[in-house]
XYZ file of C-alpha atoms in Angstrom:
310
model
C 21.747 -21.609 44.844
C 21.682 -25.349 45.558
C 22.032 -28.047 42.927
C 18.389 -29.067 43.394
C 17.037 -25.541 42.917
C 19.288 -24.985 39.889
C 18.029 -28.205 38.296
C 14.425 -27.182 39.026
C 15.020 -23.743 37.462
C 16.512 -25.300 34.329
C 13.592 -27.718 34.072
C 11.093 -24.891 34.369
C 13.005 -22.926 31.725
C 12.930 -25.844 29.307
C 9.209 -26.322 29.937
C 8.620 -22.617 29.279
C 10.601 -22.834 26.042
C 8.520 -25.798 24.899
C 5.266 -23.996 25.712
C 6.405 -20.857 23.899
C 7.619 -22.856 20.908
C 4.312 -24.721 20.704
C 2.336 -21.469 21.004
C 4.281 -19.766 18.198
C 3.938 -22.850 15.995
C 0.195 -22.923 16.619
C -0.085 -19.205 15.791
C 1.808 -19.695 12.535
C -0.323 -22.686 11.583
C -3.488 -20.739 12.431
C -2.495 -17.916 10.088
C -1.811 -20.376 7.287
C -5.103 -22.162 7.966
C -7.059 -18.897 7.854
C -5.302 -17.860 4.640
C -6.031 -21.252 3.080
C -9.657 -21.075 4.236
C -10.158 -17.628 2.689
C -8.555 -18.735 -0.569
C -10.656 -21.920 -0.661
C -13.864 -19.976 -0.010
C -13.067 -17.477 -2.772
C -12.239 -20.220 -5.279
C -15.382 -22.263 -4.540
C -17.681 -19.241 -4.674
C -15.996 -17.890 -7.819
C -16.278 -21.086 -9.882
C -19.862 -20.383 -11.127
C -18.731 -17.044 -12.564
C -15.585 -18.508 -14.094
C -17.456 -21.275 -15.929
C -20.649 -19.369 -16.726
C -21.685 -18.527 -20.243
C -20.171 -15.184 -21.322
C -23.556 -13.642 -22.086
C -24.624 -14.117 -18.455
C -21.754 -12.035 -17.070
C -22.067 -8.258 -16.845
C -21.081 -6.832 -20.223
C -21.974 -10.026 -22.061
C -18.385 -10.916 -22.993
C -17.359 -13.190 -20.137
C -15.716 -12.775 -16.757
C -12.227 -11.898 -17.946
C -13.513 -9.206 -20.276
C -15.437 -7.851 -17.282
C -12.576 -7.950 -14.798
C -9.523 -6.785 -16.709
C -10.568 -3.086 -17.030
C -11.218 -3.031 -13.282
C -7.832 -4.604 -12.605
C -6.152 -1.934 -14.729
C -8.060 0.784 -12.868
C -7.005 -0.694 -9.522
C -3.341 -0.741 -10.554
C -3.514 2.797 -11.965
C -4.937 4.212 -8.727
C -2.364 2.343 -6.624
C 0.566 3.437 -8.810
C -0.553 7.078 -8.682
C -0.753 6.856 -4.895
C 2.737 5.362 -4.570
C 4.338 7.768 -7.050
C 3.021 10.709 -5.042
C 3.364 9.334 -1.513
C 6.716 7.501 -1.580
C 9.123 10.430 -2.165
C 7.145 12.659 0.187
C 7.062 9.984 2.885
C 10.795 9.241 2.624
C 11.595 12.965 2.720
C 9.419 13.515 5.796
C 10.919 10.446 7.487
C 14.463 11.697 6.841
C 13.570 15.158 8.119
C 12.117 13.728 11.325
C 14.981 11.308 11.922
C 18.036 13.347 10.901
C 17.249 17.035 10.407
C 14.460 18.272 12.659
C 15.143 19.455 16.233
C 14.190 16.893 18.855
C 11.059 18.721 20.018
C 9.773 19.339 16.498
C 10.605 15.791 15.402
C 8.549 14.181 18.162
C 5.563 16.455 17.551
C 5.665 16.005 13.791
C 5.995 12.242 14.158
C 2.946 12.225 16.432
C 0.910 14.199 13.879
C 1.939 11.845 11.054
C 0.914 8.836 13.147
C -2.478 10.434 13.812
C -3.174 10.561 10.068
C -3.243 6.759 10.014
C -6.069 6.743 12.576
C -8.466 8.753 10.394
C -11.201 6.493 8.939
C -11.129 5.987 5.178
C -14.678 7.319 4.820
C -13.445 10.673 6.180
C -10.726 10.790 3.541
C -13.330 9.913 0.931
C -15.691 12.639 2.092
C -12.840 15.164 2.049
C -11.839 14.099 -1.441
C -15.389 14.208 -2.805
C -16.560 17.408 -1.122
C -13.389 19.516 -1.197
C -10.447 18.157 -3.184
C -12.404 17.221 -6.317
C -13.996 20.667 -6.527
C -10.768 22.573 -5.896
C -8.638 20.521 -8.290
C -11.089 20.615 -11.187
C -9.634 23.877 -12.653
C -6.199 22.246 -12.684
C -7.615 19.396 -14.742
C -9.046 21.888 -17.231
C -5.611 23.505 -17.530
C -3.941 20.124 -18.029
C -6.425 19.218 -20.765
C -5.846 22.536 -22.519
C -2.036 22.581 -22.293
C -0.990 18.929 -22.054
C -3.934 17.295 -23.746
C -1.620 15.840 -26.401
C -0.532 13.353 -23.716
C -2.978 10.427 -23.460
C -3.052 10.633 -19.660
C -4.197 14.278 -19.780
C -6.497 14.041 -22.770
C -9.716 16.019 -22.409
C -12.425 16.822 -21.920
C -11.624 17.130 -18.237
C -14.232 16.070 -15.707
C -16.332 18.999 -14.533
C -16.766 17.449 -11.086
C -13.108 16.528 -10.579
C -14.080 12.993 -9.541
C -11.449 11.160 -11.567
C -8.943 8.362 -11.084
C -6.236 10.994 -10.491
C -8.237 12.498 -7.630
C -8.747 9.022 -6.200
C -4.998 8.401 -6.477
C -4.225 11.640 -4.633
C -6.613 10.694 -1.817
C -5.006 7.239 -1.619
C -1.570 8.897 -1.499
C -2.628 10.895 1.558
C -3.947 7.692 3.138
C -0.780 5.634 2.618
C 1.565 8.524 3.482
C 1.530 7.961 7.278
C 2.155 4.215 6.860
C 5.233 4.656 4.684
C 6.491 7.606 6.749
C 6.181 5.895 10.132
C 7.906 2.675 9.067
C 10.655 4.490 7.159
C 11.296 6.796 10.116
C 11.752 3.870 12.486
C 14.110 2.159 10.035
C 16.193 5.310 9.579
C 16.496 5.748 13.354
C 17.974 2.245 13.604
C 20.908 3.075 11.323
C 24.122 2.244 13.247
C 25.624 5.450 14.612
C 29.097 4.170 13.789
C 28.162 4.109 10.087
C 26.929 7.696 10.218
C 29.867 8.960 12.269
C 32.354 7.178 10.011
C 30.886 8.823 6.915
C 30.955 12.257 8.561
C 34.509 11.707 9.817
C 35.633 10.996 6.254
C 34.367 14.424 5.207
C 30.908 13.547 3.888
C 28.183 16.160 4.073
C 24.920 15.427 5.842
C 23.233 14.441 2.558
C 26.203 12.306 1.467
C 26.118 10.538 4.825
C 22.402 9.807 4.353
C 22.966 8.607 0.784
C 25.900 6.334 1.708
C 24.862 5.054 5.149
C 21.191 5.642 5.957
C 19.436 4.859 2.664
C 21.361 1.624 1.898
C 20.737 0.412 5.445
C 17.043 1.253 5.240
C 16.398 -0.043 1.713
C 14.703 -3.304 2.786
C 12.574 -1.403 5.286
C 11.600 1.170 2.675
C 10.530 -1.594 0.308
C 8.468 -3.180 3.078
C 6.837 0.156 3.908
C 6.019 0.877 0.265
C 4.537 -2.584 -0.243
C 2.442 -2.207 2.896
C 1.186 1.101 1.545
C 0.508 -0.570 -1.802
C -1.600 -3.181 -0.042
C -3.640 -0.402 1.564
C -4.072 1.340 -1.791
C -5.098 -1.840 -3.620
C -7.746 -2.793 -1.091
C -9.232 0.609 -0.290
C -12.992 0.790 -0.846
C -14.948 3.668 0.646
C -12.562 6.485 -0.225
C -12.400 5.418 -3.863
C -16.142 4.747 -4.026
C -16.879 8.285 -2.798
C -14.279 10.084 -4.897
C -14.378 8.257 -8.234
C -17.106 8.650 -10.848
C -16.796 5.124 -12.186
C -17.098 4.286 -15.842
C -15.406 2.597 -18.763
C -11.628 2.167 -18.779
C -9.833 5.197 -20.207
C -6.183 6.174 -20.488
C -6.933 9.727 -19.398
C -6.504 10.409 -15.697
C -8.631 13.565 -15.740
C -11.773 12.207 -17.399
C -14.616 10.496 -15.613
C -14.259 6.736 -15.804
C -12.230 3.779 -14.579
C -13.023 1.674 -11.516
C -11.208 -0.387 -8.890
C -11.974 -3.926 -7.773
C -12.599 -3.029 -4.137
C -14.942 -0.161 -4.995
C -16.760 -2.328 -7.560
C -17.444 -4.954 -4.905
C -18.480 -2.424 -2.264
C -20.901 -0.603 -4.555
C -22.582 -3.669 -6.081
C -22.514 -6.394 -3.448
C -25.471 -5.163 -1.304
C -27.890 -5.481 -4.238
C -26.284 -8.505 -5.918
C -27.856 -11.942 -6.129
C -27.256 -15.231 -7.887
C -24.495 -15.203 -10.467
C -23.683 -11.546 -9.752
C -22.563 -12.511 -6.247
C -20.238 -15.147 -7.690
C -18.890 -12.584 -10.158
C -18.064 -10.131 -7.394
C -16.470 -12.854 -5.274
C -14.408 -13.870 -8.313
C -13.291 -10.243 -8.557
C -12.282 -10.482 -4.910
C -10.290 -13.604 -5.752
C -8.425 -11.658 -8.424
C -7.621 -8.921 -5.902
C -6.487 -11.594 -3.439
C -4.097 -13.032 -6.035
C -2.759 -9.581 -6.937
C -2.108 -8.733 -3.281
C -0.440 -12.089 -2.691
C 1.751 -11.573 -5.742
C 2.751 -8.093 -4.599
C 3.797 -9.418 -1.212
C 5.803 -12.243 -2.774
C 7.632 -9.764 -5.001
C 8.328 -7.551 -1.998
C 9.745 -10.504 -0.062
C 11.972 -11.361 -3.018
C 13.277 -7.794 -3.227
C 13.976 -7.690 0.504
C 15.803 -11.038 0.363
C 18.064 -9.742 -2.408
C 19.229 -6.876 -0.190
C 19.353 -8.653 3.162
C 23.173 -8.576 3.195
C 22.976 -4.916 4.301
C 19.975 -4.891 6.541
C 19.172 -4.300 10.181
C 19.857 -7.968 10.944
C 23.507 -7.449 10.035
Protein backbone atom coordinates (compact mmCIF):
# COMPACT_ATOMS: atom_id res chain seq x y z
CA UNK A 1 0.00 0.00 0.00
CA UNK A 2 1.40 3.40 -1.00
CA UNK A 3 1.77 6.34 1.34
CA UNK A 4 -0.99 8.23 -0.48
CA UNK A 5 -3.50 5.39 -0.23
CA UNK A 6 -2.63 4.82 3.44
CA UNK A 7 -3.19 8.51 4.20
CA UNK A 8 -6.51 8.41 2.31
CA UNK A 9 -7.60 5.32 4.27
CA UNK A 10 -6.75 6.97 7.59
CA UNK A 11 -8.63 10.11 6.57
CA UNK A 12 -11.69 8.09 5.64
CA UNK A 13 -11.47 6.22 8.95
CA UNK A 14 -11.33 9.45 10.92
CA UNK A 15 -14.29 10.82 8.96
CA UNK A 16 -16.24 7.63 9.67
CA UNK A 17 -15.42 7.91 13.37
CA UNK A 18 -16.66 11.50 13.44
CA UNK A 19 -19.89 10.56 11.67
CA UNK A 20 -20.48 7.64 14.03
CA UNK A 21 -19.68 9.75 17.08
CA UNK A 22 -22.08 12.47 15.92
CA UNK A 23 -24.81 9.91 15.21
CA UNK A 24 -24.52 8.31 18.66
CA UNK A 25 -24.50 11.73 20.32
CA UNK A 26 -27.62 12.72 18.39
CA UNK A 27 -29.35 9.47 19.38
CA UNK A 28 -28.53 10.03 23.04
CA UNK A 29 -29.74 13.62 22.91
CA UNK A 30 -32.93 12.51 21.15
CA UNK A 31 -33.71 10.03 23.92
CA UNK A 32 -33.17 12.69 26.56
CA UNK A 33 -35.30 15.16 24.60
CA UNK A 34 -38.15 12.66 24.28
CA UNK A 35 -37.94 11.82 27.98
CA UNK A 36 -37.96 15.51 28.88
CA UNK A 37 -40.88 16.14 26.52
CA UNK A 38 -42.95 13.34 28.07
CA UNK A 39 -42.18 14.56 31.58
CA UNK A 40 -43.03 18.16 30.65
CA UNK A 41 -46.33 17.10 29.05
CA UNK A 42 -47.31 15.06 32.12
CA UNK A 43 -46.45 17.90 34.51
CA UNK A 44 -48.35 20.55 32.53
CA UNK A 45 -51.43 18.38 32.08
CA UNK A 46 -51.36 17.25 35.72
CA UNK A 47 -51.21 20.73 37.27
CA UNK A 48 -55.02 21.31 37.20
CA UNK A 49 -55.57 18.13 39.22
CA UNK A 50 -52.76 18.93 41.65
CA UNK A 51 -54.09 22.41 42.45
CA UNK A 52 -57.81 21.66 42.21
CA UNK A 53 -60.12 21.84 45.18
CA UNK A 54 -60.21 18.48 47.00
CA UNK A 55 -63.97 18.13 46.63
CA UNK A 56 -63.63 18.17 42.83
CA UNK A 57 -61.32 15.14 42.75
CA UNK A 58 -62.78 11.63 42.75
CA UNK A 59 -63.43 10.67 46.36
CA UNK A 60 -63.75 14.28 47.48
CA UNK A 61 -60.55 14.29 49.56
CA UNK A 62 -57.99 15.59 47.08
CA UNK A 63 -55.60 14.09 44.56
CA UNK A 64 -53.16 12.51 46.99
CA UNK A 65 -55.92 10.79 48.92
CA UNK A 66 -57.15 9.48 45.57
CA UNK A 67 -53.79 8.29 44.27
CA UNK A 68 -52.05 6.71 47.24
CA UNK A 69 -54.30 3.59 47.48
CA UNK A 70 -53.72 2.99 43.77
CA UNK A 71 -49.98 3.39 44.22
CA UNK A 72 -50.03 0.82 47.02
CA UNK A 73 -52.04 -1.56 44.84
CA UNK A 74 -49.56 -1.11 41.98
CA UNK A 75 -46.61 -1.89 44.25
CA UNK A 76 -48.37 -4.90 45.80
CA UNK A 77 -49.09 -6.46 42.40
CA UNK A 78 -45.52 -5.83 41.21
CA UNK A 79 -43.96 -7.25 44.38
CA UNK A 80 -46.11 -10.39 44.17
CA UNK A 81 -45.03 -10.86 40.56
CA UNK A 82 -41.33 -10.49 41.38
CA UNK A 83 -41.47 -12.72 44.46
CA UNK A 84 -42.99 -15.51 42.37
CA UNK A 85 -41.12 -14.99 39.10
CA UNK A 86 -37.55 -14.19 40.21
CA UNK A 87 -36.56 -17.51 41.86
CA UNK A 88 -38.32 -19.51 39.16
CA UNK A 89 -36.66 -17.49 36.39
CA UNK A 90 -33.17 -17.78 37.91
CA UNK A 91 -33.66 -21.53 38.42
CA UNK A 92 -34.81 -22.03 34.83
CA UNK A 93 -31.93 -19.89 33.54
CA UNK A 94 -29.39 -21.94 35.52
CA UNK A 95 -30.93 -25.19 34.30
CA UNK A 96 -30.75 -24.06 30.68
CA UNK A 97 -27.21 -22.70 30.95
CA UNK A 98 -25.48 -25.27 33.16
CA UNK A 99 -27.55 -28.43 33.65
CA UNK A 100 -29.74 -29.24 30.66
CA UNK A 101 -28.40 -31.24 27.68
CA UNK A 102 -27.58 -29.07 24.69
CA UNK A 103 -30.60 -30.13 22.64
CA UNK A 104 -33.06 -29.67 25.50
CA UNK A 105 -31.49 -26.36 26.52
CA UNK A 106 -31.93 -24.80 23.08
CA UNK A 107 -35.53 -25.99 22.77
CA UNK A 108 -36.47 -24.87 26.26
CA UNK A 109 -34.82 -21.49 25.72
CA UNK A 110 -36.81 -21.06 22.51
CA UNK A 111 -40.08 -21.85 24.32
CA UNK A 112 -39.27 -19.38 27.12
CA UNK A 113 -38.54 -16.67 24.55
CA UNK A 114 -41.87 -17.35 22.85
CA UNK A 115 -43.71 -16.55 26.09
CA UNK A 116 -42.53 -12.95 25.80
CA UNK A 117 -44.24 -12.64 22.40
CA UNK A 118 -47.72 -13.43 23.74
CA UNK A 119 -49.87 -10.26 23.92
CA UNK A 120 -50.82 -9.08 27.40
CA UNK A 121 -54.53 -9.27 26.57
CA UNK A 122 -54.11 -13.03 26.03
CA UNK A 123 -52.56 -13.39 29.47
CA UNK A 124 -55.41 -11.33 30.89
CA UNK A 125 -58.04 -13.46 29.19
CA UNK A 126 -56.35 -16.63 30.46
CA UNK A 127 -56.20 -15.23 33.98
CA UNK A 128 -59.83 -14.07 33.98
CA UNK A 129 -61.40 -17.08 32.27
CA UNK A 130 -59.29 -19.94 33.65
CA UNK A 131 -56.85 -19.10 36.44
CA UNK A 132 -59.27 -17.06 38.57
CA UNK A 133 -61.89 -19.82 38.48
CA UNK A 134 -59.44 -22.64 39.22
CA UNK A 135 -57.62 -20.84 42.03
CA UNK A 136 -60.74 -19.68 43.86
CA UNK A 137 -60.98 -22.88 46.01
CA UNK A 138 -57.40 -22.30 47.14
CA UNK A 139 -58.36 -18.82 48.30
CA UNK A 140 -61.24 -20.29 50.31
CA UNK A 141 -58.81 -22.71 51.96
CA UNK A 142 -56.37 -19.90 52.74
CA UNK A 143 -59.14 -17.82 54.31
CA UNK A 144 -60.27 -20.77 56.43
CA UNK A 145 -56.82 -21.92 57.59
CA UNK A 146 -54.61 -18.83 57.44
CA UNK A 147 -57.22 -16.14 57.82
CA UNK A 148 -55.51 -14.91 60.99
CA UNK A 149 -52.88 -13.39 58.68
CA UNK A 150 -54.02 -10.00 57.32
CA UNK A 151 -52.96 -10.91 53.78
CA UNK A 152 -55.22 -13.99 53.78
CA UNK A 153 -58.12 -12.55 55.72
CA UNK A 154 -61.53 -13.58 54.39
CA UNK A 155 -64.05 -13.67 53.03
CA UNK A 156 -62.28 -14.89 49.92
CA UNK A 157 -63.46 -13.66 46.55
CA UNK A 158 -65.93 -16.05 44.95
CA UNK A 159 -64.72 -15.14 41.46
CA UNK A 160 -61.00 -15.39 42.22
CA UNK A 161 -60.38 -12.00 40.61
CA UNK A 162 -58.07 -10.62 43.28
CA UNK A 163 -54.76 -8.78 43.50
CA UNK A 164 -53.03 -12.13 44.14
CA UNK A 165 -54.41 -13.54 40.89
CA UNK A 166 -53.27 -10.40 39.08
CA UNK A 167 -49.82 -10.81 40.63
CA UNK A 168 -49.62 -14.43 39.47
CA UNK A 169 -50.55 -13.42 35.92
CA UNK A 170 -47.91 -10.66 36.02
CA UNK A 171 -45.36 -13.20 37.28
CA UNK A 172 -46.01 -15.38 34.23
CA UNK A 173 -45.63 -12.30 32.01
CA UNK A 174 -42.29 -11.15 33.46
CA UNK A 175 -40.89 -14.69 33.74
CA UNK A 176 -39.54 -14.89 30.15
CA UNK A 177 -37.88 -11.46 30.45
CA UNK A 178 -35.97 -12.31 33.62
CA UNK A 179 -35.17 -15.84 32.40
CA UNK A 180 -33.82 -14.80 29.00
CA UNK A 181 -31.56 -12.05 30.33
CA UNK A 182 -30.31 -14.15 33.25
CA UNK A 183 -29.57 -17.07 30.92
CA UNK A 184 -27.46 -14.91 28.64
CA UNK A 185 -25.56 -13.49 31.62
CA UNK A 186 -24.89 -16.94 33.05
CA UNK A 187 -23.58 -18.17 29.69
CA UNK A 188 -21.03 -15.34 29.69
CA UNK A 189 -19.41 -16.50 32.94
CA UNK A 190 -15.67 -16.99 32.23
CA UNK A 191 -14.96 -20.69 31.77
CA UNK A 192 -11.70 -20.30 33.67
CA UNK A 193 -13.68 -19.26 36.78
CA UNK A 194 -15.92 -22.32 36.51
CA UNK A 195 -13.07 -24.72 35.77
CA UNK A 196 -10.98 -23.31 38.61
CA UNK A 197 -13.80 -23.85 41.10
CA UNK A 198 -14.35 -27.41 39.88
CA UNK A 199 -10.61 -28.13 39.94
CA UNK A 200 -10.50 -27.09 43.60
CA UNK A 201 -13.08 -29.76 44.41
CA UNK A 202 -16.29 -27.71 44.32
CA UNK A 203 -19.52 -29.44 43.39
CA UNK A 204 -21.63 -28.18 40.51
CA UNK A 205 -23.83 -26.14 42.87
CA UNK A 206 -20.83 -24.76 44.78
CA UNK A 207 -19.27 -23.72 41.47
CA UNK A 208 -22.48 -21.90 40.52
CA UNK A 209 -22.71 -20.24 43.94
CA UNK A 210 -19.05 -19.10 43.94
CA UNK A 211 -18.48 -18.27 40.26
CA UNK A 212 -21.68 -17.96 38.24
CA UNK A 213 -24.02 -16.09 40.61
CA UNK A 214 -21.48 -13.44 41.74
CA UNK A 215 -20.53 -12.81 38.11
CA UNK A 216 -24.16 -12.53 37.05
CA UNK A 217 -25.41 -10.45 39.99
CA UNK A 218 -25.51 -7.11 38.11
CA UNK A 219 -27.25 -8.79 35.18
CA UNK A 220 -29.78 -10.43 37.48
CA UNK A 221 -30.56 -7.07 39.06
CA UNK A 222 -31.01 -5.54 35.61
CA UNK A 223 -33.30 -8.38 34.53
CA UNK A 224 -35.41 -8.13 37.69
CA UNK A 225 -35.75 -4.36 37.34
CA UNK A 226 -36.75 -4.73 33.70
CA UNK A 227 -39.38 -7.23 34.78
CA UNK A 228 -40.49 -4.82 37.51
CA UNK A 229 -40.95 -2.12 34.90
CA UNK A 230 -43.18 -4.47 32.91
CA UNK A 231 -45.19 -5.34 36.02
CA UNK A 232 -45.63 -1.71 37.08
CA UNK A 233 -46.88 -0.56 33.70
CA UNK A 234 -49.07 -3.50 32.71
CA UNK A 235 -52.66 -2.51 31.89
CA UNK A 236 -54.88 -4.95 30.04
CA UNK A 237 -53.96 -8.10 31.95
CA UNK A 238 -54.60 -6.44 35.30
CA UNK A 239 -57.76 -4.73 34.05
CA UNK A 240 -59.20 -8.09 32.94
CA UNK A 241 -58.14 -10.10 35.98
CA UNK A 242 -58.67 -7.71 38.89
CA UNK A 243 -62.05 -6.81 40.37
CA UNK A 244 -61.03 -3.33 41.43
CA UNK A 245 -62.17 -1.75 44.65
CA UNK A 246 -61.03 -0.07 47.83
CA UNK A 247 -57.53 -0.72 49.17
CA UNK A 248 -57.37 -3.79 51.39
CA UNK A 249 -54.53 -5.68 53.05
CA UNK A 250 -56.03 -9.02 52.06
CA UNK A 251 -54.71 -10.50 48.83
CA UNK A 252 -57.66 -12.86 48.38
CA UNK A 253 -60.53 -10.39 48.68
CA UNK A 254 -61.94 -8.33 45.85
CA UNK A 255 -60.44 -4.85 45.84
CA UNK A 256 -57.27 -2.88 45.18
CA UNK A 257 -56.33 -1.27 41.87
CA UNK A 258 -53.21 -0.34 39.91
CA UNK A 259 -52.37 2.98 38.30
CA UNK A 260 -52.08 1.61 34.77
CA UNK A 261 -55.38 -0.26 34.97
CA UNK A 262 -57.09 2.78 36.52
CA UNK A 263 -56.00 4.93 33.58
CA UNK A 264 -56.93 2.33 30.97
CA UNK A 265 -60.40 1.73 32.38
CA UNK A 266 -61.37 5.38 32.94
CA UNK A 267 -59.58 7.42 30.29
CA UNK A 268 -61.95 6.67 27.34
CA UNK A 269 -64.92 8.22 29.17
CA UNK A 270 -63.02 10.94 31.05
CA UNK A 271 -63.35 14.65 30.40
CA UNK A 272 -62.29 17.91 31.97
CA UNK A 273 -60.65 17.61 35.36
CA UNK A 274 -60.91 13.81 35.30
CA UNK A 275 -58.49 13.72 32.36
CA UNK A 276 -56.00 15.83 34.31
CA UNK A 277 -56.42 13.52 37.31
CA UNK A 278 -55.63 10.45 35.24
CA UNK A 279 -52.65 12.15 33.61
CA UNK A 280 -51.43 13.12 37.09
CA UNK A 281 -51.71 9.44 38.02
CA UNK A 282 -49.58 8.68 34.98
CA UNK A 283 -47.05 11.22 36.21
CA UNK A 284 -46.87 9.38 39.53
CA UNK A 285 -46.26 6.10 37.70
CA UNK A 286 -43.60 7.82 35.59
CA UNK A 287 -41.81 9.00 38.74
CA UNK A 288 -42.04 5.56 40.35
CA UNK A 289 -40.59 3.87 37.26
CA UNK A 290 -37.81 6.45 37.03
CA UNK A 291 -36.99 5.94 40.69
CA UNK A 292 -36.89 2.16 40.28
CA UNK A 293 -34.46 2.46 37.40
CA UNK A 294 -32.23 4.86 39.33
CA UNK A 295 -32.12 2.45 42.27
CA UNK A 296 -31.29 -0.41 39.91
CA UNK A 297 -28.44 1.60 38.37
CA UNK A 298 -27.11 2.35 41.85
CA UNK A 299 -27.19 -1.33 42.81
CA UNK A 300 -25.43 -2.35 39.60
CA UNK A 301 -22.74 0.32 40.11
CA UNK A 302 -22.02 -1.00 43.60
CA UNK A 303 -21.23 -4.45 42.20
CA UNK A 304 -19.49 -3.46 38.98
CA UNK A 305 -16.10 -4.61 40.32
CA UNK A 306 -17.13 -8.21 39.53
CA UNK A 307 -19.11 -7.82 36.38
CA UNK A 308 -18.88 -8.86 32.75
CA UNK A 309 -16.82 -5.75 31.98
CA UNK A 310 -14.03 -7.08 34.18
